[in-house]
Tab-separated table of C-alpha atoms and ligand atoms in Angstrom:
chain	number	residue	atom	x	y	z
A	1	UNK	CA	19.386	-11.277	5.122
A	2	UNK	CA	15.687	-10.674	4.555
A	3	UNK	CA	14.562	-7.078	4.607
A	4	UNK	CA	11.080	-5.719	3.985
A	5	UNK	CA	10.206	-2.415	2.401
A	6	UNK	CA	6.676	-1.195	1.835
A	7	UNK	CA	4.943	2.119	1.358
A	8	UNK	CA	1.626	3.874	1.335
A	9	UNK	CA	0.642	7.190	-0.223
A	10	UNK	CA	-0.607	9.987	2.036
A	11	UNK	CA	-3.209	11.113	-0.502
A	12	UNK	CA	-6.002	10.715	2.031
A	13	UNK	CA	-6.708	8.628	5.029
A	14	UNK	CA	-6.102	4.893	5.003
A	15	UNK	CA	-9.082	2.722	4.131
A	16	UNK	CA	-9.968	-0.892	4.791
A	17	UNK	CA	-8.248	-1.975	1.551
A	18	UNK	CA	-4.941	-0.442	2.658
A	19	UNK	CA	-5.358	-2.026	6.058
A	20	UNK	CA	-6.287	-5.556	4.947
A	21	UNK	CA	-4.148	-5.582	1.800
A	22	UNK	CA	-1.042	-4.098	3.379
A	23	UNK	CA	-0.738	-2.672	6.897
A	24	UNK	CA	-2.252	-5.637	8.760
A	25	UNK	CA	0.276	-7.938	7.067
A	26	UNK	CA	3.144	-5.553	7.854
A	27	UNK	CA	2.348	-5.842	11.529
A	28	UNK	CA	2.587	-9.645	11.389
A	29	UNK	CA	5.745	-9.643	9.283
A	30	UNK	CA	7.533	-7.440	11.829
A	31	UNK	CA	8.197	-10.577	13.878
A	32	UNK	CA	10.254	-12.241	11.161
A	33	UNK	CA	11.859	-9.482	9.099
A	34	UNK	CA	13.757	-6.253	9.476
A	35	UNK	CA	11.205	-3.727	8.181
A	36	UNK	CA	11.310	-0.297	6.566
A	37	UNK	CA	7.845	1.302	6.260
A	38	UNK	CA	7.433	4.500	4.345
A	39	UNK	CA	4.799	7.158	3.817
A	40	UNK	CA	5.499	8.014	0.209
A	41	UNK	CA	4.817	11.730	-0.004
A	42	UNK	CA	6.982	12.101	-3.122
A	43	UNK	CA	4.708	9.636	-4.909
A	44	UNK	CA	1.652	11.527	-3.683
A	45	UNK	CA	2.567	14.727	-5.546
A	46	UNK	CA	2.536	12.967	-8.923
A	47	UNK	CA	-1.075	14.174	-8.737
A	48	UNK	CA	-1.460	17.678	-7.281
A	49	UNK	CA	-2.049	17.715	-3.520
A	50	UNK	CA	-3.088	20.603	-1.355
A	51	UNK	CA	0.136	21.302	0.608
A	52	UNK	CA	-1.511	21.658	4.025
A	53	UNK	CA	-3.624	18.550	3.428
A	54	UNK	CA	-0.526	16.577	2.365
A	55	UNK	CA	1.185	17.407	5.666
A	56	UNK	CA	-1.954	16.549	7.638
A	57	UNK	CA	-2.446	13.257	5.782
A	58	UNK	CA	1.202	12.320	6.301
A	59	UNK	CA	0.695	12.604	10.058
A	60	UNK	CA	-2.678	10.827	9.901
A	61	UNK	CA	-1.235	7.905	7.957
A	62	UNK	CA	1.668	7.699	10.422
A	63	UNK	CA	-0.833	7.679	13.300
A	64	UNK	CA	-2.880	4.946	11.592
A	65	UNK	CA	0.202	2.783	11.125
A	66	UNK	CA	1.337	3.214	14.708
A	67	UNK	CA	-2.192	2.572	15.973
A	68	UNK	CA	-2.434	-0.575	13.821
A	69	UNK	CA	0.703	-1.919	15.486
A	70	UNK	CA	3.696	-0.806	13.420
A	71	UNK	CA	6.628	-0.827	15.838
A	72	UNK	CA	8.592	2.311	14.983
A	73	UNK	CA	11.225	1.621	17.631
A	74	UNK	CA	12.206	-1.850	16.538
A	75	UNK	CA	11.640	-1.081	12.840
A	76	UNK	CA	11.690	2.058	10.686
A	77	UNK	CA	8.771	4.360	9.883
A	78	UNK	CA	9.360	7.640	8.040
A	79	UNK	CA	8.121	9.828	5.218
A	80	UNK	CA	9.945	9.394	1.948
A	81	UNK	CA	10.934	13.005	1.250
A	82	UNK	CA	13.079	13.020	4.397
A	83	UNK	CA	15.503	10.599	2.750
A	84	UNK	CA	16.801	12.068	-0.537
A	85	UNK	CA	18.567	8.790	-1.411
A	86	UNK	CA	15.324	7.484	-2.959
A	87	UNK	CA	15.262	10.286	-5.529
A	88	UNK	CA	18.964	9.917	-6.222
A	89	UNK	CA	18.662	6.212	-7.071
A	90	UNK	CA	15.425	6.863	-8.975
A	91	UNK	CA	17.387	9.008	-11.427
A	92	UNK	CA	19.791	6.149	-12.101
A	93	UNK	CA	16.778	3.868	-12.623
A	94	UNK	CA	15.249	6.400	-15.035
A	95	UNK	CA	18.329	5.661	-17.105
A	96	UNK	CA	18.132	1.864	-16.656
A	97	UNK	CA	14.404	1.165	-17.160
A	98	UNK	CA	13.076	1.351	-20.731
A	99	UNK	CA	10.249	3.573	-21.988
A	100	UNK	CA	8.507	0.458	-23.325
A	101	UNK	CA	8.350	-0.974	-19.809
A	102	UNK	CA	6.706	2.142	-18.402
A	103	UNK	CA	4.272	2.291	-21.313
A	104	UNK	CA	2.825	-1.014	-20.144
A	105	UNK	CA	1.996	0.163	-16.609
A	106	UNK	CA	-1.775	-0.094	-16.170
A	107	UNK	CA	-1.801	2.191	-13.120
A	108	UNK	CA	-0.381	5.056	-15.194
A	109	UNK	CA	-3.042	4.491	-17.850
A	110	UNK	CA	-5.786	4.492	-15.182
A	111	UNK	CA	-4.513	7.555	-13.346
A	112	UNK	CA	-3.583	9.601	-16.416
A	113	UNK	CA	-6.991	8.935	-17.968
A	114	UNK	CA	-7.749	9.987	-21.545
A	115	UNK	CA	-5.694	13.174	-21.529
A	116	UNK	CA	-2.297	11.495	-21.214
A	117	UNK	CA	-0.392	14.432	-22.703
A	118	UNK	CA	-1.429	16.436	-19.675
A	119	UNK	CA	-0.251	13.925	-17.024
A	120	UNK	CA	2.810	14.902	-14.980
A	121	UNK	CA	6.188	13.455	-15.943
A	122	UNK	CA	6.362	12.257	-12.329
A	123	UNK	CA	3.230	10.144	-12.737
A	124	UNK	CA	4.845	8.443	-15.717
A	125	UNK	CA	8.197	7.866	-13.978
A	126	UNK	CA	6.490	6.833	-10.707
A	127	UNK	CA	7.389	3.109	-11.057
A	128	UNK	CA	11.109	3.953	-11.194
A	129	UNK	CA	10.878	5.876	-7.938
A	130	UNK	CA	9.027	2.905	-6.463
A	131	UNK	CA	11.827	0.550	-7.593
A	132	UNK	CA	14.325	2.924	-5.983
A	133	UNK	CA	12.319	2.986	-2.722
A	134	UNK	CA	12.724	-0.764	-2.454
A	135	UNK	CA	16.204	-1.265	-3.848
A	136	UNK	CA	17.938	1.626	-2.082
A	137	UNK	CA	17.598	-0.634	0.989
A	138	UNK	CA	18.261	-3.838	-0.985
A	139	UNK	CA	14.903	-5.015	0.330
A	140	UNK	CA	14.185	-8.637	-0.508
A	141	UNK	CA	10.425	-8.752	0.216
A	142	UNK	CA	7.632	-6.276	-0.431
A	143	UNK	CA	4.213	-6.854	1.191
A	144	UNK	CA	1.529	-5.187	-0.962
A	145	UNK	CA	-2.007	-5.602	-2.262
A	146	UNK	CA	-2.567	-7.211	-5.634
A	147	UNK	CA	-2.731	-3.873	-7.472
A	148	UNK	CA	1.019	-3.342	-6.961
A	149	UNK	CA	2.075	-6.609	-8.608
A	150	UNK	CA	2.939	-5.054	-11.956
A	151	UNK	CA	5.086	-2.371	-10.308
A	152	UNK	CA	6.952	-5.093	-8.420
A	153	UNK	CA	7.652	-6.947	-11.668
A	154	UNK	CA	9.122	-3.734	-13.038
A	155	UNK	CA	11.312	-3.364	-9.941
A	156	UNK	CA	12.627	-6.896	-10.515
A	157	UNK	CA	13.300	-6.173	-14.205
A	158	UNK	CA	15.100	-2.964	-13.280
A	159	UNK	CA	17.252	-4.684	-10.634
A	160	UNK	CA	18.123	-7.382	-13.141
A	161	UNK	CA	19.007	-4.908	-15.903
A	162	UNK	CA	21.141	-2.833	-13.549
A	163	UNK	CA	23.005	-5.981	-12.483
A	164	UNK	CA	23.517	-7.033	-16.084
A	165	UNK	CA	24.451	-3.519	-17.354
A	166	UNK	CA	27.149	-3.181	-14.698
A	167	UNK	CA	28.190	-6.837	-14.565
A	168	UNK	CA	27.581	-7.466	-10.860
A	169	UNK	CA	24.956	-9.190	-8.745
A	170	UNK	CA	24.335	-5.984	-6.809
A	171	UNK	CA	20.588	-5.627	-6.286
A	172	UNK	CA	18.404	-8.513	-5.071
A	173	UNK	CA	15.259	-9.254	-7.101
A	174	UNK	CA	12.542	-8.240	-4.612
A	175	UNK	CA	9.680	-10.674	-4.051
A	176	UNK	CA	6.113	-9.430	-3.644
A	177	UNK	CA	4.295	-10.773	-0.574
A	178	UNK	CA	0.577	-10.713	-1.374
A	179	UNK	CA	-0.955	-12.176	1.752
A	180	UNK	CA	-4.311	-12.801	3.395
A	181	UNK	CA	-7.891	-13.152	2.155
A	182	UNK	CA	-8.376	-9.562	1.021
A	183	UNK	CA	-5.572	-8.795	-1.397
A	184	UNK	CA	-7.935	-6.712	-3.531
A	185	UNK	CA	-10.743	-5.159	-1.517
A	186	UNK	CA	-13.456	-3.811	-3.787
A	187	UNK	CA	-15.654	-0.712	-3.512
A	188	UNK	CA	-18.730	-1.131	-1.313
A	189	UNK	CA	-20.789	0.514	-4.071
A	190	UNK	CA	-19.511	-1.486	-7.041
A	191	UNK	CA	-17.950	-4.942	-6.816
A	192	UNK	CA	-16.075	-4.364	-10.068
A	193	UNK	CA	-14.116	-1.353	-8.786
A	194	UNK	CA	-11.197	-1.362	-6.345
A	195	UNK	CA	-11.738	0.329	-2.971
A	196	UNK	CA	-9.721	3.515	-3.328
A	197	UNK	CA	-8.894	6.785	-1.597
A	198	UNK	CA	-9.738	8.681	-4.758
A	199	UNK	CA	-13.316	7.380	-5.233
A	200	UNK	CA	-15.557	10.420	-4.922
A	201	UNK	CA	-18.157	8.489	-2.903
A	202	UNK	CA	-17.182	8.102	0.739
A	203	UNK	CA	-19.745	5.264	0.890
A	204	UNK	CA	-17.469	3.239	-1.396
A	205	UNK	CA	-14.934	2.674	1.392
A	206	UNK	CA	-14.495	2.223	5.125
A	207	UNK	CA	-11.886	4.653	6.397
A	208	UNK	CA	-9.650	3.879	9.344
A	209	UNK	CA	-11.035	7.078	10.886
A	210	UNK	CA	-14.704	5.986	10.627
A	211	UNK	CA	-16.535	5.530	13.920
A	212	UNK	CA	-18.848	2.605	14.696
A	213	UNK	CA	-21.994	4.379	13.447
A	214	UNK	CA	-20.368	5.304	10.152
A	215	UNK	CA	-19.051	1.768	9.610
A	216	UNK	CA	-22.511	0.395	10.351
A	217	UNK	CA	-24.214	2.817	7.965
A	218	UNK	CA	-21.717	2.182	5.151
A	219	UNK	CA	-22.097	-1.591	5.444
A	220	UNK	CA	-25.880	-1.285	5.592
A	221	UNK	CA	-25.785	0.688	2.341
A	222	UNK	CA	-23.186	-1.594	0.734
A	223	UNK	CA	-24.388	-3.000	-2.579
A	224	UNK	CA	-25.551	-6.628	-2.574
A	225	UNK	CA	-27.720	-8.860	-4.763
A	226	UNK	CA	-31.132	-10.377	-4.016
A	227	UNK	CA	-29.970	-13.965	-3.349
A	228	UNK	CA	-29.053	-15.456	0.013
A	229	UNK	CA	-25.364	-16.151	0.579
A	230	UNK	CA	-24.066	-19.170	-1.331
A	231	UNK	CA	-22.972	-22.490	0.151
A	232	UNK	CA	-19.939	-22.979	-2.104
A	233	UNK	CA	-17.112	-21.002	-3.691
A	234	UNK	CA	-18.645	-21.756	-7.111
A	235	UNK	CA	-21.846	-20.082	-5.907
A	236	UNK	CA	-19.970	-16.762	-5.830
A	237	UNK	CA	-19.543	-16.800	-9.601
A	238	UNK	CA	-20.963	-13.551	-10.990
A	239	UNK	CA	-21.589	-12.178	-7.463
A	240	UNK	CA	-18.674	-9.764	-6.916
A	241	UNK	CA	-20.312	-7.847	-4.063
A	242	UNK	CA	-21.025	-11.027	-2.084
A	243	UNK	CA	-17.473	-12.253	-2.741
A	244	UNK	CA	-16.033	-8.936	-1.574
A	245	UNK	CA	-17.988	-8.814	1.686
A	246	UNK	CA	-17.181	-12.453	2.469
A	247	UNK	CA	-13.486	-11.804	1.785
A	248	UNK	CA	-13.572	-8.789	4.104
A	249	UNK	CA	-15.133	-10.978	6.776
A	250	UNK	CA	-12.475	-13.651	6.161
A	251	UNK	CA	-9.595	-11.176	6.403
A	252	UNK	CA	-10.944	-9.423	9.502
A	253	UNK	CA	-11.368	-12.775	11.249
A	254	UNK	CA	-7.955	-14.036	10.054
A	255	UNK	CA	-9.783	-16.832	8.246
A	256	UNK	CA	-10.417	-17.983	4.706
A	257	UNK	CA	-13.126	-17.364	2.111
A	258	UNK	CA	-14.155	-21.021	2.437
A	259	UNK	CA	-14.644	-20.660	6.201
A	260	UNK	CA	-16.705	-17.490	5.696
A	261	UNK	CA	-18.912	-19.269	3.131
A	262	UNK	CA	-19.428	-22.192	5.472
A	263	UNK	CA	-20.480	-19.894	8.295
A	264	UNK	CA	-22.946	-17.770	6.328
A	265	UNK	CA	-24.289	-20.292	3.761
A	266	UNK	CA	-27.967	-19.713	3.004
A	267	UNK	CA	-28.228	-16.638	5.265
A	268	UNK	CA	-29.624	-13.274	4.220
A	269	UNK	CA	-27.348	-10.313	3.615
A	270	UNK	CA	-29.086	-8.327	6.356
A	271	UNK	CA	-28.028	-10.849	9.026
A	272	UNK	CA	-24.543	-11.260	7.568
A	273	UNK	CA	-24.038	-7.500	7.415
A	274	UNK	CA	-24.888	-7.202	11.098
A	275	UNK	CA	-22.215	-9.716	12.037
A	276	UNK	CA	-19.755	-8.129	9.627
A	277	UNK	CA	-20.394	-4.723	11.195
A	278	UNK	CA	-19.769	-6.090	14.689
A	279	UNK	CA	-16.505	-7.683	13.544
A	280	UNK	CA	-15.328	-4.565	11.669
A	281	UNK	CA	-16.090	-2.359	14.667
A	282	UNK	CA	-14.329	-4.785	17.028
A	283	UNK	CA	-11.179	-4.747	14.873
A	284	UNK	CA	-11.137	-1.100	13.766
A	285	UNK	CA	-12.551	0.524	16.913
A	286	UNK	CA	-9.434	0.141	19.080
A	287	UNK	CA	-7.208	1.264	16.177
A	288	UNK	CA	-9.409	4.303	15.742
A	289	UNK	CA	-9.085	5.363	19.386
A	290	UNK	CA	-5.332	4.760	19.383
A	291	UNK	CA	-5.054	6.895	16.249
A	292	UNK	CA	-6.808	9.764	17.993
A	293	UNK	CA	-4.393	9.453	20.881
A	294	UNK	CA	-1.387	9.707	18.546
A	295	UNK	CA	-2.888	12.614	16.600
A	296	UNK	CA	-3.321	14.603	19.796
A	297	UNK	CA	0.468	14.988	19.827
A	298	UNK	CA	1.668	15.890	16.308
A	299	UNK	CA	5.166	16.778	17.584
A	300	UNK	CA	5.593	13.199	18.811
A	301	UNK	CA	4.599	11.854	15.376
A	302	UNK	CA	7.090	14.206	13.715
A	303	UNK	CA	9.809	12.946	16.062
A	304	UNK	CA	9.036	9.327	15.130
A	305	UNK	CA	9.266	10.187	11.421
A	306	UNK	CA	12.489	12.150	11.835
A	307	UNK	CA	14.191	9.405	13.792
A	308	UNK	CA	12.928	6.855	11.248
A	309	UNK	CA	14.336	8.915	8.377
A	310	UNK	CA	17.750	9.148	10.015
A	311	UNK	CA	17.889	5.403	10.552
A	312	UNK	CA	16.597	4.813	7.011
A	313	UNK	CA	19.343	6.975	5.581
A	314	UNK	CA	21.980	5.144	7.556
A	315	UNK	CA	20.865	1.981	5.735
A	316	UNK	CA	20.496	3.505	2.276
A	317	UNK	CA	23.590	5.745	2.121
A	318	UNK	CA	26.210	2.990	1.685
A	319	UNK	CA	24.016	1.141	-0.839
A	320	UNK	CA	23.476	4.305	-2.874
A	321	UNK	CA	27.200	5.138	-2.709
A	322	UNK	CA	28.083	1.710	-4.057
A	323	UNK	CA	25.480	1.960	-6.835
A	324	UNK	CA	26.899	5.373	-7.825
A	325	UNK	CA	30.391	3.939	-7.835
A	326	UNK	CA	29.293	1.059	-10.077
A	327	UNK	CA	27.679	3.514	-12.488
A	328	UNK	CA	30.930	5.484	-12.649
A	329	UNK	CA	30.183	8.649	-10.690
A	330	UNK	CA	33.450	10.127	-9.455
A	331	UNK	CA	33.519	10.632	-5.697
A	332	UNK	CA	36.989	12.011	-4.926
B	401	TYM	P1	-1.255	2.847	-2.156
B	401	TYM	O1	-1.002	4.038	-1.321
B	401	TYM	O2	-2.232	2.957	-3.276
B	401	TYM	O3	-1.721	1.628	-1.245
B	401	TYM	C1	-0.971	1.215	-0.108
B	401	TYM	C2	-1.055	-0.288	0.038
B	401	TYM	O4	-2.427	-0.690	0.134
B	401	TYM	C3	-2.712	-1.658	-0.862
B	401	TYM	N1	-4.075	-1.424	-1.350
B	401	TYM	C4	-5.026	-2.357	-1.369
B	401	TYM	N2	-5.025	-3.651	-0.982
B	401	TYM	C5	-6.187	-4.340	-1.116
B	401	TYM	N3	-7.326	-3.791	-1.607
B	401	TYM	C6	-7.373	-2.499	-2.003
B	401	TYM	N4	-8.499	-1.967	-2.463
B	401	TYM	C7	-6.186	-1.717	-1.890
B	401	TYM	N5	-5.879	-0.425	-2.178
B	401	TYM	C8	-4.581	-0.272	-1.847
B	401	TYM	C9	-1.701	-1.419	-1.965
B	401	TYM	O5	-1.505	-2.575	-2.754
B	401	TYM	C10	-0.473	-1.043	-1.171
B	401	TYM	O6	0.190	-2.199	-0.723
B	401	TYM	N6	2.681	2.535	-5.243
B	401	TYM	C11	2.209	2.259	-3.899
B	401	TYM	C12	3.045	2.901	-2.808
B	401	TYM	C13	4.507	2.608	-2.889
B	401	TYM	C14	5.126	1.379	-2.567
B	401	TYM	C15	6.529	1.596	-2.780
B	401	TYM	C16	4.660	0.143	-2.134
B	401	TYM	C17	5.467	3.483	-3.253
B	401	TYM	N7	6.704	2.879	-3.194
B	401	TYM	C18	7.442	0.574	-2.590
B	401	TYM	C19	5.595	-0.877	-1.933
B	401	TYM	C20	6.972	-0.647	-2.158
B	401	TYM	C21	0.789	2.785	-3.766
B	401	TYM	O7	0.371	3.659	-4.487
B	401	TYM	O8	0.113	2.261	-2.713
């Protein structure tokens, strides 16, 4: 059986990178897979979060997912801390994964910065919790943006080592699904930097909560270069900002980079940006109003998350129990 697991951190509101790299694909995949979608609040606190803001962002991210088309009735949507099975399996994985593997994780190096001694232990062990998120459901496929590829490789290595340590083919080796034309959306201010919730400039990203005027202003200010748009993929060499905006166009129109290049070849950025703004507003506008509708009733969001967590736990409990049995934990 094919089962999907994927997650997003409630460290702020979702941005266009989260939407195009992940959530938009989740919505499509719902037709073909059984899906478990998770708002990973336990991951979020690996860097300190204001407690009230964390709760608010958890609801906002849930609202964004529902508004984008996540079907929480047919599938499962919940916040991670409501299912303690993730943490339980993560401890076993802390004992399976090797320190050398974690030392190679580029995301830890980026997030810990220069003062690594001062990073939280949780930030370091984060990839093991992520492996547990996936494997506690024996998920087979994980739709993510490109930045999560290394974590997924670690999850596969951990599944494989667990299976070999305990002499059984217990966990599947989960496959990353990196889909669409915008698997790594870059900052609007710097084509060399990933679009991210933590960038201090709000002009670097389009948030799912941005209204039409804000989207228009941010795209107007988005960094470009002085040349007209190229007429071939090769013409994008050394032009990261042009490549990024064309990829955003391609993803929003469900097309390809090649089709975007063909359409805008030789045109000025000013014209292209106008069309891109119209497309972004057409796609994000309805999601934005739906989100507001959901957020007007926080109790209803909480009920969705609670029901999701109960159904999630019903899936994970027998898998965790079997893993604990394999490890040798006595359960009289
Ligand atoms: P997070 O919260 O950083 O991002 C959520 C999803 O959005 C994708 N993404 C992007 N895609 C394209 N361009 C971007 N600029 C961009 N920024 C983010 C991410 O790849 C991700 O798919 N560790 C994960 C959360 C997580 C998880 C999991 C994911 C925890 N457990 C288990 C999958 C399975 C994270 O920090 O995502």
